[in-house]
């Protein structure tokens, strides 16, 4: 540590204490890890031949997207939303309306849906955080918002009201519909990787450091010049935008949406459960959580059959177990030792 | 540098700060002293934008900053610390300080600068530790380091010496002097009179929300009104009598 800096290297890097080197290297390590995971998942269809298993992985990746979206606000930002379905539904309905009423291709729905999800996030964040809502009050406002939009979608004509909306079956990458299971798998993988990359950026960027500061001590953050409201609004927008992309994926995958399916509480629960199980405020937590949950519900379905409210009841039990015994999530089991090293 | 003009703040029926006016010149170390509950921390809150005054003006570097939000006051160069330390729990010492440093820096530069500041306040060996694992003296240093990393023009220190033992105090006192020597104006709230005497150019004494004395440390500690505020009515007279 006290040897002179070798020529050609910046003194700061050469003399830097290990903790500095470790923290500065975070971005690079994260990109490398995500690259490896991405490559492994991209190669998976070469090994995983059965449609059943590929569908399982597709839905787990879709769940990773939802979890990552929620985790940006809930995990990195510490603002727990119980109504992320509001963004999901807005994305899904935007996609459906553009395709059904305007005849536009699905990719425009993905872009417009994400944009509207982001705008809705900014608006909801601005309303909530300007007035200092926190904790359970914020959670309740989000929950109420999702319900309000569910009721609106149930009532107005251009959403098909309670009947829901069906998109035309058309195959082709521009329509974001695929004949093969592989097509949907790669669509879900691409979206999940974008969400993970955004999470990694949040984890290691200046923005993310400000967001974590607000989460961990808002007064201290403000004293250091951080505009807490603006940071939280931005995180809600980012989170809402990714969540809306999840809604568009749902639409393209199932071709049919109705108010309960996309604005209902089940979506909100799916979004928050993955990160809580996998590790709140970590990049990989939502991925680990999504695959773990997909596995558990698969096993449960095979053991107990398809009971209507089974998954919700199961999720409830998992949530209680996690919060009681592993509040830091599965992902932290392994990472904990290295975290502060 | 900093001027309070007739500033007041009430909490319900209690006048926590009552028509306080003071002027702190650039490049000096000022001290705000007074018995418990006198309104010192409330004064810091009023200066730094955490509390909005009911009345009066706060002027910083010629600008009326009354009613500005706290983050904006901080960006202007007026940075406070907290009497009850407020670490970012769950984050390392280095991460904590880097938040202070990142206002005008990229994340990478903020981390590098944070390590320098940590070394300066004596936290150079604790960079990787979680903030909450530090003993009280370490947390006070962290509070100071984080504010220092924001490179304030005026630093408000709220009892950074409280809870420190004499050896630790002897380390931090020269550090505060060096902060001033580096061009930062300092206003400190302090109960440790030995530190006030050795550091402060000017002292304001607050009791029950009102300023009761102002001047050099020597003059203020001889002021009968100050002695009575601390020790009760009649105390000055009793002390003056040889026993
Ligand atoms: N947010 C608040 N709401 C109501 N009363 C408050 C609030 N903050 C402070 N007070 C009251 O205002 C008075 C001044 O408090 P303040 O914290 O400013 O005193 P202080 O001089 O910093 O005291 P200490 O030396 O104990 O830190 C006290 O009586 C306190 O109880
Ligand atoms: Mg105080």
PDB file of C-alpha atoms and ligand atoms in Angstrom, chain B residues 10-12 14-17 33-44 51 83 158-159 189 191 206 209, ligand 1:
ATOM      1  CA  UNK B  10     -42.567  28.269  18.044  1.00  0.00           C
ATOM      2  CA  UNK B  11     -43.533  24.671  18.734  1.00  0.00           C
ATOM      3  CA  UNK B  12     -47.075  24.916  19.981  1.00  0.00           C
ATOM      4  CA  UNK B  14     -43.147  27.001  23.310  1.00  0.00           C
ATOM      5  CA  UNK B  15     -40.907  29.674  21.781  1.00  0.00           C
ATOM      6  CA  UNK B  16     -38.001  27.388  20.859  1.00  0.00           C
ATOM      7  CA  UNK B  17     -36.200  30.247  19.103  1.00  0.00           C
ATOM      8  CA  UNK B  33     -23.823  27.551  23.430  1.00  0.00           C
ATOM      9  CA  UNK B  34     -26.529  27.363  26.030  1.00  0.00           C
ATOM     10  CA  UNK B  35     -28.205  24.985  28.461  1.00  0.00           C
ATOM     11  CA  UNK B  36     -30.156  21.938  27.323  1.00  0.00           C
ATOM     12  CA  UNK B  37     -33.327  22.787  25.481  1.00  0.00           C
ATOM     13  CA  UNK B  38     -32.173  26.359  24.806  1.00  0.00           C
ATOM     14  CA  UNK B  39     -33.041  26.101  21.106  1.00  0.00           C
ATOM     15  CA  UNK B  40     -29.589  25.581  19.606  1.00  0.00           C
ATOM     16  CA  UNK B  41     -30.448  22.622  17.402  1.00  0.00           C
ATOM     17  CA  UNK B  42     -33.640  24.369  16.361  1.00  0.00           C
ATOM     18  CA  UNK B  43     -31.468  27.305  15.264  1.00  0.00           C
ATOM     19  CA  UNK B  44     -29.464  24.951  13.040  1.00  0.00           C
ATOM     20  CA  UNK B  51     -37.341  24.113   9.792  1.00  0.00           C
ATOM     21  CA  UNK B  83     -26.642  16.039  16.979  1.00  0.00           C
ATOM     22  CA  UNK B 158     -24.041  20.069  16.212  1.00  0.00           C
ATOM     23  CA  UNK B 159     -22.189  18.678  19.246  1.00  0.00           C
ATOM     24  CA  UNK B 189     -22.939  23.945  18.958  1.00  0.00           C
ATOM     25  CA  UNK B 191     -21.098  21.849  25.482  1.00  0.00           C
ATOM     26  CA  UNK B 206     -28.884  31.021  23.914  1.00  0.00           C
ATOM     27  CA  UNK B 209     -34.851  30.556  22.845  1.00  0.00           C
TER      28      UNK B 209
HETATM   29  N1  LIG C   1     -39.931  19.170  16.521  1.00  0.00           N
HETATM   30  C1  LIG C   1     -40.205  19.669  17.724  1.00  0.00           C
HETATM   31  N2  LIG C   1     -41.470  19.700  18.182  1.00  0.00           N
HETATM   32  C2  LIG C   1     -41.766  20.207  19.396  1.00  0.00           C
HETATM   33  N3  LIG C   1     -40.868  20.712  20.233  1.00  0.00           N
HETATM   34  C3  LIG C   1     -39.579  20.701  19.843  1.00  0.00           C
HETATM   35  C4  LIG C   1     -39.178  20.182  18.574  1.00  0.00           C
HETATM   36  N4  LIG C   1     -37.838  20.309  18.463  1.00  0.00           N
HETATM   37  C5  LIG C   1     -37.429  20.873  19.600  1.00  0.00           C
HETATM   38  N5  LIG C   1     -38.446  21.121  20.419  1.00  0.00           N
HETATM   39  C6  LIG C   1     -38.358  21.782  21.746  1.00  0.00           C
HETATM   40  O1  LIG C   1     -37.745  23.019  21.527  1.00  0.00           O
HETATM   41  C7  LIG C   1     -36.822  23.314  22.569  1.00  0.00           C
HETATM   42  C8  LIG C   1     -35.443  23.557  21.983  1.00  0.00           C
HETATM   43  O2  LIG C   1     -34.926  22.331  21.505  1.00  0.00           O
HETATM   44  P1  LIG C   1     -33.501  22.227  20.843  1.00  0.00           P
HETATM   45  O3  LIG C   1     -33.329  20.822  20.406  1.00  0.00           O
HETATM   46  O4  LIG C   1     -33.333  23.264  19.812  1.00  0.00           O
HETATM   47  O5  LIG C   1     -32.556  22.509  22.073  1.00  0.00           O
HETATM   48  P2  LIG C   1     -30.963  22.425  22.166  1.00  0.00           P
HETATM   49  O6  LIG C   1     -30.509  23.770  22.609  1.00  0.00           O
HETATM   50  O7  LIG C   1     -30.386  21.888  20.931  1.00  0.00           O
HETATM   51  O8  LIG C   1     -30.798  21.418  23.382  1.00  0.00           O
HETATM   52  P3  LIG C   1     -29.678  20.284  23.633  1.00  0.00           P
HETATM   53  O9  LIG C   1     -28.502  20.958  24.238  1.00  0.00           O
HETATM   54  O10 LIG C   1     -30.347  19.381  24.633  1.00  0.00           O
HETATM   55  O11 LIG C   1     -29.393  19.638  22.341  1.00  0.00           O
HETATM   56  C9  LIG C   1     -36.862  22.131  23.533  1.00  0.00           C
HETATM   57  O12 LIG C   1     -37.723  22.465  24.588  1.00  0.00           O
HETATM   58  C10 LIG C   1     -37.448  21.026  22.704  1.00  0.00           C
HETATM   59  O13 LIG C   1     -38.168  20.138  23.505  1.00  0.00           O
END
